[in-house]
Amino acid sequence: MLSAIPAVPAFREGDEVVLATGTYQGTQGVFLRLREDAAWADIAERNGSIRSHPVAWLAHSASTQ
């Protein structure tokens, strides 16, 4: 049976996110945009940095679910 749920959760500009896996696991931030390579996204981190992370590492923050 096919699932209608996407393999990667959809993120929209302004969504509160957290790095659920990877080197910086637990880092919180705000989703800004997908990069040209849609497997990567720009995130505004709480410390003011804007960094790119793999979309597969992201999850919606528990406070917004």
Short mmCIF file of N, CA, C and O in Angstrom, two decimals:
data_model
loop_
_atom_site.label_atom_id
_atom_site.label_comp_id
_atom_site.label_asym_id
_atom_site.label_seq_id
_atom_site.Cartn_x
_atom_site.Cartn_y
_atom_site.Cartn_z
N MET A 1 0.84 -1.17 0.00
CA MET A 1 0.00 0.00 0.00
C MET A 1 0.89 1.24 0.00
O MET A 1 1.87 1.31 0.72
N LEU A 2 0.54 2.24 -0.75
CA LEU A 2 1.29 3.49 -0.81
C LEU A 2 0.83 4.43 0.29
O LEU A 2 -0.35 4.50 0.61
N SER A 3 1.79 5.18 0.83
CA SER A 3 1.46 6.14 1.87
C SER A 3 1.35 7.54 1.28
O SER A 3 2.12 7.92 0.42
N ALA A 4 0.40 8.31 1.77
CA ALA A 4 0.24 9.69 1.33
C ALA A 4 1.12 10.64 2.14
O ALA A 4 1.20 11.82 1.85
N ILE A 5 1.79 10.13 3.17
CA ILE A 5 2.66 10.94 4.01
C ILE A 5 4.02 11.07 3.33
O ILE A 5 4.63 10.07 2.97
N PRO A 6 4.51 12.31 3.13
CA PRO A 6 5.82 12.48 2.50
C PRO A 6 6.93 11.89 3.35
O PRO A 6 6.83 11.87 4.58
N ALA A 7 7.99 11.42 2.70
CA ALA A 7 9.12 10.82 3.41
C ALA A 7 9.83 11.87 4.25
O ALA A 7 10.36 11.57 5.32
N VAL A 8 9.86 13.12 3.81
CA VAL A 8 10.48 14.22 4.54
C VAL A 8 9.39 15.23 4.87
O VAL A 8 8.63 15.61 3.99
N PRO A 9 9.28 15.63 6.14
CA PRO A 9 8.23 16.59 6.48
C PRO A 9 8.41 17.89 5.69
O PRO A 9 9.52 18.32 5.43
N ALA A 10 7.31 18.51 5.32
CA ALA A 10 7.36 19.78 4.58
C ALA A 10 7.65 20.91 5.56
O ALA A 10 7.08 20.97 6.64
N PHE A 11 8.56 21.78 5.19
CA PHE A 11 8.90 22.94 6.00
C PHE A 11 8.53 24.19 5.24
O PHE A 11 8.68 24.25 4.03
N ARG A 12 8.05 25.17 5.97
CA ARG A 12 7.71 26.47 5.37
C ARG A 12 8.53 27.56 6.07
O ARG A 12 8.87 27.43 7.25
N GLU A 13 8.76 28.64 5.36
CA GLU A 13 9.51 29.76 5.91
C GLU A 13 8.89 30.17 7.25
O GLU A 13 7.67 30.32 7.37
N GLY A 14 9.72 30.29 8.27
CA GLY A 14 9.26 30.69 9.60
C GLY A 14 8.98 29.53 10.54
O GLY A 14 8.78 29.76 11.73
N ASP A 15 8.96 28.30 10.03
CA ASP A 15 8.73 27.13 10.90
C ASP A 15 9.85 27.01 11.93
O ASP A 15 11.03 27.14 11.60
N GLU A 16 9.48 26.72 13.17
CA GLU A 16 10.46 26.42 14.21
C GLU A 16 10.95 24.99 13.97
O GLU A 16 10.14 24.06 13.85
N VAL A 17 12.27 24.83 13.89
CA VAL A 17 12.84 23.52 13.62
C VAL A 17 13.94 23.20 14.63
O VAL A 17 14.43 24.08 15.34
N VAL A 18 14.31 21.94 14.66
CA VAL A 18 15.41 21.47 15.47
C VAL A 18 16.19 20.46 14.64
O VAL A 18 15.61 19.76 13.81
N LEU A 19 17.51 20.44 14.83
CA LEU A 19 18.32 19.42 14.16
C LEU A 19 18.16 18.13 14.95
O LEU A 19 18.65 18.02 16.07
N ALA A 20 17.44 17.19 14.39
CA ALA A 20 17.10 15.95 15.07
C ALA A 20 18.22 14.92 15.01
O ALA A 20 18.24 13.97 15.79
N THR A 21 19.15 15.11 14.09
CA THR A 21 20.27 14.19 13.94
C THR A 21 21.45 14.97 13.39
O THR A 21 21.34 16.16 13.10
N GLY A 22 22.58 14.32 13.30
CA GLY A 22 23.76 14.97 12.74
C GLY A 22 24.66 15.57 13.80
O GLY A 22 24.42 15.47 15.00
N THR A 23 25.70 16.23 13.34
CA THR A 23 26.74 16.78 14.20
C THR A 23 26.22 17.79 15.21
O THR A 23 26.68 17.85 16.34
N TYR A 24 25.25 18.60 14.82
CA TYR A 24 24.74 19.67 15.68
C TYR A 24 23.36 19.33 16.25
O TYR A 24 22.54 20.22 16.46
N GLN A 25 23.14 18.04 16.52
CA GLN A 25 21.85 17.57 17.02
C GLN A 25 21.41 18.40 18.22
O GLN A 25 22.20 18.71 19.11
N GLY A 26 20.12 18.80 18.21
CA GLY A 26 19.55 19.59 19.29
C GLY A 26 19.54 21.09 19.03
O GLY A 26 18.89 21.83 19.75
N THR A 27 20.26 21.53 17.98
CA THR A 27 20.29 22.95 17.64
C THR A 27 18.90 23.39 17.17
O THR A 27 18.31 22.76 16.31
N GLN A 28 18.40 24.47 17.76
CA GLN A 28 17.09 25.00 17.40
C GLN A 28 17.25 26.19 16.48
O GLN A 28 18.26 26.89 16.52
N GLY A 29 16.24 26.41 15.65
CA GLY A 29 16.28 27.55 14.76
C GLY A 29 14.98 27.74 14.02
O GLY A 29 13.96 27.14 14.36
N VAL A 30 15.05 28.59 13.00
CA VAL A 30 13.89 28.91 12.17
C VAL A 30 14.23 28.57 10.73
O VAL A 30 15.29 28.98 10.22
N PHE A 31 13.35 27.82 10.08
CA PHE A 31 13.54 27.45 8.68
C PHE A 31 13.41 28.71 7.82
O PHE A 31 12.44 29.46 7.94
N LEU A 32 14.41 28.93 6.96
CA LEU A 32 14.37 30.08 6.06
C LEU A 32 13.98 29.70 4.65
O LEU A 32 13.06 30.27 4.08
N ARG A 33 14.72 28.75 4.06
CA ARG A 33 14.48 28.38 2.66
C ARG A 33 15.26 27.12 2.31
O ARG A 33 16.24 26.81 2.98
N LEU A 34 14.81 26.47 1.24
CA LEU A 34 15.60 25.38 0.66
C LEU A 34 16.71 25.99 -0.17
O LEU A 34 16.56 27.08 -0.74
N ARG A 35 17.82 25.29 -0.27
CA ARG A 35 18.93 25.73 -1.12
C ARG A 35 18.64 25.30 -2.56
O ARG A 35 17.64 24.64 -2.83
N GLU A 36 19.51 25.67 -3.49
CA GLU A 36 19.36 25.24 -4.88
C GLU A 36 19.29 23.71 -4.93
O GLU A 36 18.50 23.15 -5.67
N ASP A 37 20.14 23.06 -4.14
CA ASP A 37 20.06 21.62 -3.95
C ASP A 37 19.01 21.41 -2.87
O ASP A 37 19.25 21.70 -1.69
N ALA A 38 17.83 20.95 -3.23
CA ALA A 38 16.69 20.86 -2.31
C ALA A 38 16.91 19.90 -1.14
O ALA A 38 16.07 19.81 -0.26
N ALA A 39 18.03 19.20 -1.11
CA ALA A 39 18.35 18.34 0.02
C ALA A 39 18.94 19.15 1.17
O ALA A 39 19.17 18.62 2.26
N TRP A 40 19.20 20.44 0.93
CA TRP A 40 19.79 21.33 1.93
C TRP A 40 18.89 22.53 2.18
O TRP A 40 18.19 22.98 1.29
N ALA A 41 18.93 23.05 3.42
CA ALA A 41 18.11 24.20 3.79
C ALA A 41 18.93 25.19 4.60
O ALA A 41 19.88 24.82 5.30
N ASP A 42 18.56 26.47 4.50
CA ASP A 42 19.14 27.52 5.34
C ASP A 42 18.29 27.65 6.59
O ASP A 42 17.05 27.71 6.51
N ILE A 43 18.95 27.71 7.74
CA ILE A 43 18.30 27.79 9.04
C ILE A 43 18.89 28.98 9.79
O ILE A 43 20.10 29.15 9.84
N ALA A 44 18.04 29.82 10.37
CA ALA A 44 18.50 30.89 11.27
C ALA A 44 18.56 30.27 12.66
O ALA A 44 17.53 29.95 13.27
N GLU A 45 19.78 30.06 13.15
CA GLU A 45 19.95 29.43 14.45
C GLU A 45 19.76 30.45 15.57
O GLU A 45 19.80 31.66 15.35
N ARG A 46 19.51 29.98 16.78
CA ARG A 46 19.21 30.84 17.92
C ARG A 46 20.34 31.82 18.23
O ARG A 46 20.11 32.88 18.77
N ASN A 47 21.58 31.46 17.88
CA ASN A 47 22.72 32.34 18.17
C ASN A 47 22.89 33.43 17.12
O ASN A 47 23.85 34.18 17.16
N GLY A 48 21.96 33.50 16.15
CA GLY A 48 22.01 34.52 15.12
C GLY A 48 22.68 34.08 13.83
O GLY A 48 22.62 34.79 12.83
N SER A 49 23.32 32.93 13.84
CA SER A 49 23.98 32.41 12.64
C SER A 49 22.96 31.89 11.64
O SER A 49 21.94 31.32 12.04
N ILE A 50 23.24 32.07 10.37
CA ILE A 50 22.45 31.43 9.32
C ILE A 50 23.35 30.37 8.71
O ILE A 50 24.43 30.67 8.20
N ARG A 51 22.92 29.11 8.83
CA ARG A 51 23.73 28.00 8.38
C ARG A 51 22.90 27.06 7.53
O ARG A 51 21.68 27.03 7.63
N SER A 52 23.58 26.28 6.72
CA SER A 52 22.91 25.28 5.88
C SER A 52 23.07 23.91 6.52
O SER A 52 24.13 23.58 7.04
N HIS A 53 21.97 23.15 6.49
CA HIS A 53 21.97 21.80 7.03
C HIS A 53 21.18 20.91 6.09
O HIS A 53 20.27 21.37 5.40
N PRO A 54 21.47 19.61 6.09
CA PRO A 54 20.66 18.68 5.28
C PRO A 54 19.21 18.67 5.79
O PRO A 54 18.97 18.62 7.00
N VAL A 55 18.26 18.72 4.88
CA VAL A 55 16.84 18.70 5.24
C VAL A 55 16.52 17.42 6.02
O VAL A 55 15.72 17.44 6.95
N ALA A 56 17.18 16.33 5.68
CA ALA A 56 16.93 15.05 6.35
C ALA A 56 17.26 15.10 7.84
O ALA A 56 16.76 14.29 8.62
N TRP A 57 18.06 16.06 8.26
CA TRP A 57 18.42 16.22 9.68
C TRP A 57 17.38 17.01 10.45
O TRP A 57 17.41 17.05 11.68
N LEU A 58 16.47 17.69 9.78
CA LEU A 58 15.54 18.60 10.42
C LEU A 58 14.26 17.93 10.89
O LEU A 58 13.78 16.97 10.28
N ALA A 59 13.71 18.47 11.94
CA ALA A 59 12.38 18.07 12.43
C ALA A 59 11.69 19.34 12.91
O ALA A 59 12.35 20.31 13.30
N HIS A 60 10.37 19.34 12.87
CA HIS A 60 9.64 20.47 13.44
C HIS A 60 9.88 20.47 14.95
O HIS A 60 9.93 19.41 15.58
N SER A 61 10.03 21.64 15.51
CA SER A 61 10.24 21.78 16.93
C SER A 61 9.02 21.28 17.68
O SER A 61 7.89 21.51 17.26
N ALA A 62 9.22 20.63 18.81
CA ALA A 62 8.11 20.07 19.60
C ALA A 62 7.13 21.16 20.01
O ALA A 62 5.93 20.89 20.17
N SER A 63 7.60 22.39 20.16
CA SER A 63 6.71 23.47 20.61
C SER A 63 5.72 23.89 19.53
O SER A 63 4.77 24.59 19.81
N THR A 64 5.94 23.47 18.26
CA THR A 64 5.03 23.87 17.19
C THR A 64 4.23 22.72 16.63
O THR A 64 3.47 22.89 15.70
N GLN A 65 4.37 21.54 17.19
CA GLN A 65 3.63 20.38 16.68
C GLN A 65 2.29 20.24 17.32
O GLN A 65 2.00 20.66 18.35
#
